[in-house]
mmCIF file of N, CA and C in Angstrom:
data_model
loop_
_atom_site.group_PDB
_atom_site.id
_atom_site.type_symbol
_atom_site.label_atom_id
_atom_site.label_comp_id
_atom_site.label_asym_id
_atom_site.label_seq_id
_atom_site.Cartn_x
_atom_site.Cartn_y
_atom_site.Cartn_z
ATOM 1 N N MET A 1 101.905 136.561 103.721
ATOM 2 C CA MET A 1 102.706 135.362 103.567
ATOM 3 C C MET A 1 102.921 134.728 104.949
ATOM 4 N N THR A 2 102.973 133.432 104.944
ATOM 5 C CA THR A 2 103.235 132.696 106.176
ATOM 6 C C THR A 2 104.692 132.246 106.173
ATOM 7 N N SER A 3 105.375 132.504 107.263
ATOM 8 C CA SER A 3 106.804 132.185 107.323
ATOM 9 C C SER A 3 107.013 130.703 107.615
ATOM 10 N N TYR A 4 108.183 130.236 107.234
ATOM 11 C CA TYR A 4 108.585 128.877 107.568
ATOM 12 C C TYR A 4 108.608 128.691 109.083
ATOM 13 N N ASP A 5 109.006 129.744 109.800
ATOM 14 C CA ASP A 5 109.044 129.655 111.265
ATOM 15 C C ASP A 5 107.661 129.353 111.829
ATOM 16 N N GLU A 6 106.635 130.022 111.318
ATOM 17 C CA GLU A 6 105.274 129.766 111.784
ATOM 18 C C GLU A 6 104.865 128.324 111.515
ATOM 19 N N ILE A 7 105.179 127.856 110.321
ATOM 20 C CA ILE A 7 104.830 126.487 109.934
ATOM 21 C C ILE A 7 105.567 125.491 110.817
ATOM 22 N N TYR A 8 106.857 125.686 110.975
ATOM 23 C CA TYR A 8 107.674 124.740 111.737
ATOM 24 C C TYR A 8 107.327 124.771 113.226
ATOM 25 N N GLU A 9 107.034 125.942 113.766
ATOM 26 C CA GLU A 9 106.635 126.041 115.171
ATOM 27 C C GLU A 9 105.305 125.326 115.409
ATOM 28 N N GLU A 10 104.390 125.444 114.459
ATOM 29 C CA GLU A 10 103.114 124.722 114.585
ATOM 30 C C GLU A 10 103.361 123.216 114.570
ATOM 31 N N PHE A 11 104.249 122.774 113.698
ATOM 32 C CA PHE A 11 104.619 121.361 113.656
ATOM 33 C C PHE A 11 105.211 120.914 114.993
ATOM 34 N N LEU A 12 106.157 121.685 115.515
ATOM 35 C CA LEU A 12 106.808 121.313 116.767
ATOM 36 C C LEU A 12 105.819 121.259 117.930
ATOM 37 N N SER A 13 104.823 122.109 117.900
ATOM 38 C CA SER A 13 103.839 122.095 118.978
ATOM 39 C C SER A 13 102.918 120.884 118.889
ATOM 40 N N ARG A 14 102.892 120.233 117.743
ATOM 41 C CA ARG A 14 102.031 119.072 117.534
ATOM 42 C C ARG A 14 102.789 117.760 117.548
ATOM 43 N N CYS A 15 104.105 117.807 117.503
ATOM 44 C CA CYS A 15 104.898 116.594 117.375
ATOM 45 C C CYS A 15 106.062 116.637 118.352
ATOM 46 N N LYS A 16 105.845 116.110 119.510
ATOM 47 C CA LYS A 16 106.896 116.101 120.530
ATOM 48 C C LYS A 16 107.844 114.932 120.261
ATOM 49 N N VAL A 17 109.067 115.261 119.907
ATOM 50 C CA VAL A 17 110.069 114.243 119.612
ATOM 51 C C VAL A 17 111.413 114.699 120.170
ATOM 52 N N ASP A 18 112.342 113.761 120.220
ATOM 53 C CA ASP A 18 113.704 114.115 120.597
ATOM 54 C C ASP A 18 114.293 115.048 119.551
ATOM 55 N N ASP A 19 115.009 116.044 120.009
ATOM 56 C CA ASP A 19 115.630 116.984 119.084
ATOM 57 C C ASP A 19 116.571 116.296 118.111
ATOM 58 N N ILE A 20 117.133 115.169 118.530
ATOM 59 C CA ILE A 20 118.078 114.457 117.667
ATOM 60 C C ILE A 20 117.405 113.927 116.401
ATOM 61 N N ASP A 21 116.086 113.711 116.450
ATOM 62 C CA ASP A 21 115.361 113.195 115.294
ATOM 63 C C ASP A 21 114.919 114.291 114.327
ATOM 64 N N LEU A 22 115.011 115.524 114.750
ATOM 65 C CA LEU A 22 114.560 116.643 113.918
ATOM 66 C C LEU A 22 115.650 117.076 112.945
ATOM 67 N N PRO A 23 115.260 117.699 111.834
ATOM 68 C CA PRO A 23 116.267 118.234 110.908
ATOM 69 C C PRO A 23 117.189 119.195 111.643
ATOM 70 N N ASP A 24 118.482 119.144 111.318
ATOM 71 C CA ASP A 24 119.454 119.924 112.069
ATOM 72 C C ASP A 24 120.047 121.104 111.305
ATOM 73 N N THR A 25 119.586 121.334 110.087
ATOM 74 C CA THR A 25 120.044 122.499 109.329
ATOM 75 C C THR A 25 118.833 123.173 108.696
ATOM 76 N N ASN A 26 119.017 124.437 108.342
ATOM 77 C CA ASN A 26 117.931 125.158 107.676
ATOM 78 C C ASN A 26 117.545 124.485 106.365
ATOM 79 N N GLU A 27 118.530 123.981 105.643
ATOM 80 C CA GLU A 27 118.246 123.343 104.360
ATOM 81 C C GLU A 27 117.353 122.116 104.547
ATOM 82 N N LYS A 28 117.616 121.348 105.584
ATOM 83 C CA LYS A 28 116.789 120.166 105.854
ATOM 84 C C LYS A 28 115.394 120.562 106.316
ATOM 85 N N ILE A 29 115.303 121.616 107.098
ATOM 86 C CA ILE A 29 113.986 122.113 107.521
ATOM 87 C C ILE A 29 113.211 122.598 106.297
ATOM 88 N N TYR A 30 113.861 123.334 105.426
ATOM 89 C CA TYR A 30 113.202 123.808 104.207
ATOM 90 C C TYR A 30 112.699 122.622 103.377
ATOM 91 N N ALA A 31 113.520 121.580 103.293
ATOM 92 C CA ALA A 31 113.143 120.406 102.498
ATOM 93 C C ALA A 31 111.898 119.720 103.058
ATOM 94 N N VAL A 32 111.808 119.578 104.387
ATOM 95 C CA VAL A 32 110.632 118.918 104.953
ATOM 96 C C VAL A 32 109.394 119.799 104.810
ATOM 97 N N ILE A 33 109.576 121.109 104.874
ATOM 98 C CA ILE A 33 108.440 122.015 104.655
ATOM 99 C C ILE A 33 107.981 121.935 103.206
ATOM 100 N N ARG A 34 108.929 121.958 102.265
ATOM 101 C CA ARG A 34 108.553 121.852 100.844
ATOM 102 C C ARG A 34 107.815 120.549 100.565
ATOM 103 N N SER A 35 108.268 119.475 101.163
ATOM 104 C CA SER A 35 107.623 118.177 100.976
ATOM 105 C C SER A 35 106.187 118.199 101.504
ATOM 106 N N ALA A 36 106.007 118.761 102.681
ATOM 107 C CA ALA A 36 104.664 118.844 103.263
ATOM 108 C C ALA A 36 103.760 119.759 102.425
ATOM 109 N N VAL A 37 104.315 120.841 101.905
ATOM 110 C CA VAL A 37 103.534 121.748 101.053
ATOM 111 C C VAL A 37 103.093 121.027 99.783
ATOM 112 N N ARG A 38 103.964 120.206 99.209
ATOM 113 C CA ARG A 38 103.575 119.439 98.015
ATOM 114 C C ARG A 38 102.432 118.482 98.342
ATOM 115 N N ASP A 39 102.518 117.807 99.486
ATOM 116 C CA ASP A 39 101.426 116.917 99.900
ATOM 117 C C ASP A 39 100.137 117.702 100.107
ATOM 118 N N PHE A 40 100.258 118.836 100.762
ATOM 119 C CA PHE A 40 99.109 119.706 101.010
ATOM 120 C C PHE A 40 98.487 120.167 99.692
ATOM 121 N N ASN A 41 99.313 120.647 98.771
ATOM 122 C CA ASN A 41 98.822 121.098 97.464
ATOM 123 C C ASN A 41 98.113 119.978 96.721
ATOM 124 N N ASN A 42 98.671 118.787 96.783
ATOM 125 C CA ASN A 42 98.078 117.657 96.095
ATOM 126 C C ASN A 42 96.706 117.328 96.659
ATOM 127 N N LYS A 43 96.589 117.320 97.953
ATOM 128 C CA LYS A 43 95.324 116.950 98.594
ATOM 129 C C LYS A 43 94.286 118.054 98.496
ATOM 130 N N MET A 44 94.701 119.280 98.717
ATOM 131 C CA MET A 44 93.767 120.403 98.774
ATOM 132 C C MET A 44 93.569 121.088 97.422
ATOM 133 N N ARG A 45 94.352 120.683 96.432
ATOM 134 C CA ARG A 45 94.290 121.272 95.100
ATOM 135 C C ARG A 45 94.557 122.775 95.130
ATOM 136 N N THR A 46 95.619 123.135 95.862
ATOM 137 C CA THR A 46 96.053 124.520 95.954
ATOM 138 C C THR A 46 97.375 124.669 95.218
ATOM 139 N N GLN A 47 97.836 125.887 95.134
ATOM 140 C CA GLN A 47 99.103 126.173 94.464
ATOM 141 C C GLN A 47 100.018 126.995 95.367
ATOM 142 N N ILE A 48 100.183 126.552 96.584
ATOM 143 C CA ILE A 48 101.088 127.239 97.509
ATOM 144 C C ILE A 48 102.520 126.980 97.052
ATOM 145 N N MET A 49 103.291 128.036 97.008
ATOM 146 C CA MET A 49 104.681 127.941 96.573
ATOM 147 C C MET A 49 105.602 128.323 97.723
ATOM 148 N N CYS A 50 106.716 127.626 97.820
ATOM 149 C CA CYS A 50 107.717 127.908 98.850
ATOM 150 C C CYS A 50 108.795 128.815 98.294
ATOM 151 N N ASP A 51 109.263 129.721 99.119
ATOM 152 C CA ASP A 51 110.369 130.605 98.759
ATOM 153 C C ASP A 51 111.422 130.509 99.864
ATOM 154 N N ASP A 52 112.467 129.744 99.588
ATOM 155 C CA ASP A 52 113.510 129.533 100.592
ATOM 156 C C ASP A 52 114.267 130.816 100.918
ATOM 157 N N GLU A 53 114.403 131.706 99.956
ATOM 158 C CA GLU A 53 115.134 132.952 100.214
ATOM 159 C C GLU A 53 114.377 133.846 101.184
ATOM 160 N N LEU A 54 113.056 133.909 101.025
ATOM 161 C CA LEU A 54 112.238 134.715 101.939
ATOM 162 C C LEU A 54 111.794 133.915 103.166
ATOM 163 N N GLU A 55 112.079 132.624 103.139
ATOM 164 C CA GLU A 55 111.683 131.707 104.214
ATOM 165 C C GLU A 55 110.191 131.813 104.502
ATOM 166 N N SER A 56 109.405 131.696 103.426
ATOM 167 C CA SER A 56 107.958 131.789 103.573
ATOM 168 C C SER A 56 107.272 131.134 102.381
ATOM 169 N N VAL A 57 105.969 130.953 102.535
ATOM 170 C CA VAL A 57 105.152 130.513 101.409
ATOM 171 C C VAL A 57 104.504 131.753 100.810
ATOM 172 N N ASN A 58 103.970 131.623 99.604
ATOM 173 C CA ASN A 58 103.529 132.789 98.848
ATOM 174 C C ASN A 58 102.169 133.342 99.254
ATOM 175 N N GLN A 59 101.587 132.834 100.311
ATOM 176 C CA GLN A 59 100.304 133.371 100.757
ATOM 177 C C GLN A 59 100.159 133.209 102.256
ATOM 178 N N LYS A 60 99.264 133.983 102.804
ATOM 179 C CA LYS A 60 98.963 133.872 104.228
ATOM 180 C C LYS A 60 98.031 132.691 104.403
ATOM 181 N N LEU A 61 98.476 131.695 105.177
ATOM 182 C CA LEU A 61 97.668 130.499 105.408
ATOM 183 C C LEU A 61 96.644 130.774 106.499
ATOM 184 N N SER A 62 95.454 130.241 106.295
ATOM 185 C CA SER A 62 94.448 130.319 107.350
ATOM 186 C C SER A 62 94.886 129.414 108.496
ATOM 187 N N ASP A 63 94.244 129.568 109.628
ATOM 188 C CA ASP A 63 94.571 128.700 110.768
ATOM 189 C C ASP A 63 94.331 127.237 110.415
ATOM 190 N N ASP A 64 93.251 126.970 109.686
ATOM 191 C CA ASP A 64 92.961 125.595 109.272
ATOM 192 C C ASP A 64 94.049 125.046 108.365
ATOM 193 N N ASP A 65 94.459 125.831 107.384
ATOM 194 C CA ASP A 65 95.505 125.386 106.457
ATOM 195 C C ASP A 65 96.840 125.177 107.173
ATOM 196 N N LEU A 66 97.161 126.072 108.090
ATOM 197 C CA LEU A 66 98.398 125.936 108.854
ATOM 198 C C LEU A 66 98.363 124.660 109.695
ATOM 199 N N LEU A 67 97.241 124.371 110.290
ATOM 200 C CA LEU A 67 97.088 123.163 111.096
ATOM 201 C C LEU A 67 97.239 121.913 110.237
ATOM 202 N N ILE A 68 96.581 121.888 109.091
ATOM 203 C CA ILE A 68 96.673 120.730 108.192
ATOM 204 C C ILE A 68 98.105 120.560 107.694
ATOM 205 N N LEU A 69 98.743 121.650 107.325
ATOM 206 C CA LEU A 69 100.126 121.585 106.854
ATOM 207 C C LEU A 69 101.055 121.055 107.946
ATOM 208 N N ALA A 70 100.855 121.491 109.172
ATOM 209 C CA ALA A 70 101.661 120.990 110.292
ATOM 210 C C ALA A 70 101.461 119.484 110.462
ATOM 211 N N HIS A 71 100.242 119.032 110.252
ATOM 212 C CA HIS A 71 99.989 117.595 110.366
ATOM 213 C C HIS A 71 100.596 116.822 109.204
ATOM 214 N N TYR A 72 100.692 117.431 108.025
ATOM 215 C CA TYR A 72 101.422 116.782 106.933
ATOM 216 C C TYR A 72 102.905 116.674 107.267
ATOM 217 N N LEU A 73 103.451 117.689 107.911
ATOM 218 C CA LEU A 73 104.840 117.590 108.370
ATOM 219 C C LEU A 73 104.987 116.429 109.340
ATOM 220 N N ARG A 74 104.046 116.313 110.268
ATOM 221 C CA ARG A 74 104.090 115.229 111.248
ATOM 222 C C ARG A 74 103.941 113.872 110.563
ATOM 223 N N LEU A 75 103.041 113.772 109.591
ATOM 224 C CA LEU A 75 102.863 112.516 108.869
ATOM 225 C C LEU A 75 104.154 112.114 108.173
ATOM 226 N N ASN A 76 104.784 113.050 107.498
ATOM 227 C CA ASN A 76 106.045 112.734 106.819
ATOM 228 C C ASN A 76 107.121 112.343 107.819
ATOM 229 N N PHE A 77 107.152 113.010 108.954
ATOM 230 C CA PHE A 77 108.106 112.666 110.001
ATOM 231 C C PHE A 77 107.874 111.235 110.488
ATOM 232 N N LEU A 78 106.618 110.883 110.747
ATOM 233 C CA LEU A 78 106.302 109.530 111.220
ATOM 234 C C LEU A 78 106.615 108.475 110.169
ATOM 235 N N ARG A 79 106.314 108.779 108.922
ATOM 236 C CA ARG A 79 106.642 107.840 107.843
ATOM 237 C C ARG A 79 108.145 107.600 107.785
ATOM 238 N N ASN A 80 108.906 108.671 107.907
ATOM 239 C CA ASN A 80 110.365 108.534 107.882
ATOM 240 C C ASN A 80 110.866 107.724 109.065
ATOM 241 N N GLN A 81 110.272 107.928 110.241
ATOM 242 C CA GLN A 81 110.650 107.129 111.401
ATOM 243 C C GLN A 81 110.349 105.654 111.159
ATOM 244 N N LEU A 82 109.191 105.372 110.596
ATOM 245 C CA LEU A 82 108.791 103.992 110.309
ATOM 246 C C LEU A 82 109.765 103.348 109.324
ATOM 247 N N ILE A 83 110.062 104.040 108.265
ATOM 248 C CA ILE A 83 110.993 103.510 107.256
ATOM 249 C C ILE A 83 112.371 103.297 107.866
ATOM 250 N N HIS A 84 112.841 104.274 108.621
ATOM 251 C CA HIS A 84 114.163 104.160 109.239
ATOM 252 C C HIS A 84 114.211 102.988 110.222
ATOM 253 N N PHE A 85 113.203 102.885 111.071
ATOM 254 C CA PHE A 85 113.186 101.819 112.070
ATOM 255 C C PHE A 85 113.145 100.448 111.403
ATOM 256 N N SER A 86 112.242 100.289 110.437
ATOM 257 C CA SER A 86 112.104 98.962 109.829
ATOM 258 C C SER A 86 113.324 98.590 108.989
ATOM 259 N N SER A 87 113.870 99.539 108.245
ATOM 260 C CA SER A 87 115.025 99.202 107.408
ATOM 261 C C SER A 87 116.295 99.030 108.221
ATOM 262 N N THR A 88 116.397 99.710 109.339
ATOM 263 C CA THR A 88 117.595 99.599 110.171
ATOM 264 C C THR A 88 117.587 98.332 111.014
ATOM 265 N N TRP A 89 116.470 98.046 111.655
ATOM 266 C CA TRP A 89 116.450 96.987 112.656
ATOM 267 C C TRP A 89 115.897 95.655 112.171
ATOM 268 N N GLN A 90 115.087 95.638 111.135
ATOM 269 C CA GLN A 90 114.501 94.359 110.691
ATOM 270 C C GLN A 90 115.550 93.326 110.312
ATOM 271 N N PRO A 91 116.580 93.694 109.571
ATOM 272 C CA PRO A 91 117.574 92.672 109.205
ATOM 273 C C PRO A 91 118.321 92.076 110.405
ATOM 274 N N PHE A 92 118.404 92.836 111.492
ATOM 275 C CA PHE A 92 119.196 92.411 112.635
ATOM 276 C C PHE A 92 118.357 92.018 113.848
ATOM 277 N N ALA A 93 117.041 92.117 113.740
ATOM 278 C CA ALA A 93 116.172 91.922 114.904
ATOM 279 C C ALA A 93 116.429 90.589 115.596
ATOM 280 N N LYS A 94 116.536 89.532 114.824
ATOM 281 C CA LYS A 94 116.759 88.216 115.433
ATOM 282 C C LYS A 94 118.197 88.047 115.899
ATOM 283 N N ASP A 95 119.137 88.585 115.141
ATOM 284 C CA ASP A 95 120.554 88.426 115.472
ATOM 285 C C ASP A 95 120.922 89.099 116.790
ATOM 286 N N ILE A 96 120.405 90.289 117.021
ATOM 287 C CA ILE A 96 120.783 91.000 118.243
ATOM 288 C C ILE A 96 119.738 90.851 119.344
ATOM 289 N N GLY A 97 118.713 90.102 119.048
ATOM 290 C CA GLY A 97 117.701 89.832 120.062
ATOM 291 C C GLY A 97 116.837 91.035 120.389
ATOM 292 N N LEU A 98 116.562 91.862 119.394
ATOM 293 C CA LEU A 98 115.711 93.026 119.614
ATOM 294 C C LEU A 98 114.328 92.549 120.030
ATOM 295 N N LYS A 99 113.941 92.917 121.229
ATOM 296 C CA LYS A 99 112.665 92.468 121.763
ATOM 297 C C LYS A 99 111.546 93.345 121.231
ATOM 298 N N ASN A 100 110.440 92.715 121.022
ATOM 299 C CA ASN A 100 109.223 93.417 120.634
ATOM 300 C C ASN A 100 109.347 94.196 119.327
ATOM 301 N N PHE A 101 110.171 93.718 118.399
ATOM 302 C CA PHE A 101 110.341 94.422 117.134
ATOM 303 C C PHE A 101 108.998 94.604 116.433
ATOM 304 N N GLN A 102 108.226 93.524 116.350
ATOM 305 C CA GLN A 102 106.942 93.607 115.650
ATOM 306 C C GLN A 102 105.982 94.570 116.342
ATOM 307 N N SER A 103 105.963 94.571 117.661
ATOM 308 C CA SER A 103 105.047 95.476 118.359
ATOM 309 C C SER A 103 105.485 96.932 118.194
ATOM 310 N N GLN A 104 106.783 97.188 118.167
ATOM 311 C CA GLN A 104 107.268 98.547 117.936
ATOM 312 C C GLN A 104 106.954 98.991 116.513
ATOM 313 N N LEU A 105 107.121 98.062 115.571
ATOM 314 C CA LEU A 105 106.802 98.356 114.184
ATOM 315 C C LEU A 105 105.312 98.648 114.028
ATOM 316 N N LYS A 106 104.487 97.838 114.653
ATOM 317 C CA LYS A 106 103.038 98.023 114.602
ATOM 318 C C LYS A 106 102.636 99.358 115.222
ATOM 319 N N ALA A 107 103.294 99.743 116.311
ATOM 320 C CA ALA A 107 103.001 101.022 116.954
ATOM 321 C C ALA A 107 103.289 102.191 116.007
ATOM 322 N N LEU A 108 104.416 102.129 115.305
ATOM 323 C CA LEU A 108 104.736 103.177 114.338
ATOM 324 C C LEU A 108 103.741 103.194 113.184
ATOM 325 N N GLU A 109 103.357 102.008 112.702
ATOM 326 C CA GLU A 109 102.364 101.932 111.628
ATOM 327 C C GLU A 109 101.030 102.520 112.084
ATOM 328 N N THR A 110 100.668 102.274 113.329
ATOM 329 C CA THR A 110 99.425 102.815 113.875
ATOM 330 C C THR A 110 99.492 104.335 113.969
ATOM 331 N N LEU A 111 100.636 104.864 114.373
ATOM 332 C CA LEU A 111 100.798 106.319 114.421
ATOM 333 C C LEU A 111 100.630 106.940 113.038
ATOM 334 N N VAL A 112 101.206 106.312 112.021
ATOM 335 C CA VAL A 112 101.069 106.809 110.649
ATOM 336 C C VAL A 112 99.603 106.766 110.228
ATOM 337 N N SER A 113 98.953 105.654 110.482
ATOM 338 C CA SER A 113 97.548 105.503 110.125
ATOM 339 C C SER A 113 96.673 106.522 110.852
ATOM 340 N N ASN A 114 96.919 106.705 112.131
ATOM 341 C CA ASN A 114 96.138 107.679 112.909
ATOM 342 C C ASN A 114 96.339 109.093 112.390
ATOM 343 N N GLU A 115 97.560 109.414 111.998
ATOM 344 C CA GLU A 115 97.824 110.755 111.482
ATOM 345 C C GLU A 115 97.116 110.979 110.149
ATOM 346 N N LYS A 116 97.072 109.963 109.305
ATOM 347 C CA LYS A 116 96.327 110.076 108.043
ATOM 348 C C LYS A 116 94.851 110.345 108.321
ATOM 349 N N GLU A 117 94.297 109.619 109.272
ATOM 350 C CA GLU A 117 92.892 109.815 109.637
ATOM 351 C C GLU A 117 92.665 111.199 110.230
ATOM 352 N N ASN A 118 93.604 111.649 111.025
ATOM 353 C CA ASN A 118 93.509 112.975 111.615
ATOM 354 C C ASN A 118 93.479 114.049 110.530
ATOM 355 N N ILE A 119 94.334 113.904 109.527
ATOM 356 C CA ILE A 119 94.364 114.861 108.418
ATOM 357 C C ILE A 119 93.035 114.848 107.674
ATOM 358 N N LYS A 120 92.511 113.660 107.417
ATOM 359 C CA LYS A 120 91.210 113.567 106.745
ATOM 360 C C LYS A 120 90.132 114.283 107.541
ATOM 361 N N GLU A 121 90.142 114.088 108.848
ATOM 362 C CA GLU A 121 89.153 114.730 109.710
ATOM 363 C C GLU A 121 89.299 116.251 109.684
ATOM 364 N N LEU A 122 90.532 116.733 109.721
ATOM 365 C CA LEU A 122 90.761 118.179 109.656
ATOM 366 C C LEU A 122 90.272 118.757 108.333
ATOM 367 N N ILE A 123 90.497 118.042 107.247
ATOM 368 C CA ILE A 123 90.045 118.507 105.934
ATOM 369 C C ILE A 123 88.523 118.532 105.882
ATOM 370 N N VAL A 124 87.897 117.496 106.387
ATOM 371 C CA VAL A 124 86.425 117.453 106.415
ATOM 372 C C VAL A 124 85.886 118.615 107.258
ATOM 373 N N ASN A 125 86.540 118.900 108.359
ATOM 374 C CA ASN A 125 86.102 120.013 109.203
ATOM 375 C C ASN A 125 86.164 121.332 108.459
ATOM 376 N N THR A 126 87.188 121.535 107.622
ATOM 377 C CA THR A 126 87.265 122.769 106.857
ATOM 378 C C THR A 126 86.195 122.806 105.784
ATOM 379 N N LEU A 127 85.867 121.646 105.213
ATOM 380 C CA LEU A 127 84.812 121.594 104.196
ATOM 381 C C LEU A 127 83.445 121.864 104.807
ATOM 382 N N ASP A 128 83.242 121.397 106.019
ATOM 383 C CA ASP A 128 81.965 121.625 106.695
ATOM 384 C C ASP A 128 81.711 123.113 106.886
ATOM 385 N N ASP A 129 82.765 123.877 107.055
ATOM 386 C CA ASP A 129 82.616 125.332 107.223
ATOM 387 C C ASP A 129 82.028 125.994 105.983
ATOM 388 N N PHE A 130 82.257 125.384 104.816
ATOM 389 C CA PHE A 130 81.771 125.982 103.583
ATOM 390 C C PHE A 130 80.340 125.559 103.239
ATOM 391 N N MET A 131 79.828 124.584 103.946
ATOM 392 C CA MET A 131 78.478 124.082 103.632
ATOM 393 C C MET A 131 77.429 124.737 104.478
#
């Protein structure tokens, strides 16, 4: 079995962010891991199950799977940042004179897009191993 700690540490090593933006309780960390596992299961057609009591998933993940799962965590994190930034600042951008709102928004959208492409590339790399 792969522990939540292993999954989350892999995510942290791939996503350098301010600690203030990261989940601040175990329950929130578990929730983001479960969300990423659901995305992973959907894309890879696997049946990985999370066990919050054991703080692990029900199988030992390969290095490739752990890497892809960490990138799904990063993708969800970036999506949440994009949603938060746009919903928080768009209504007030003109009123408070927020400079470069569109360029900041575009930068976040580009990060999300790049992460999606990165995940696709990682998946293709794992498929190439089987051919």
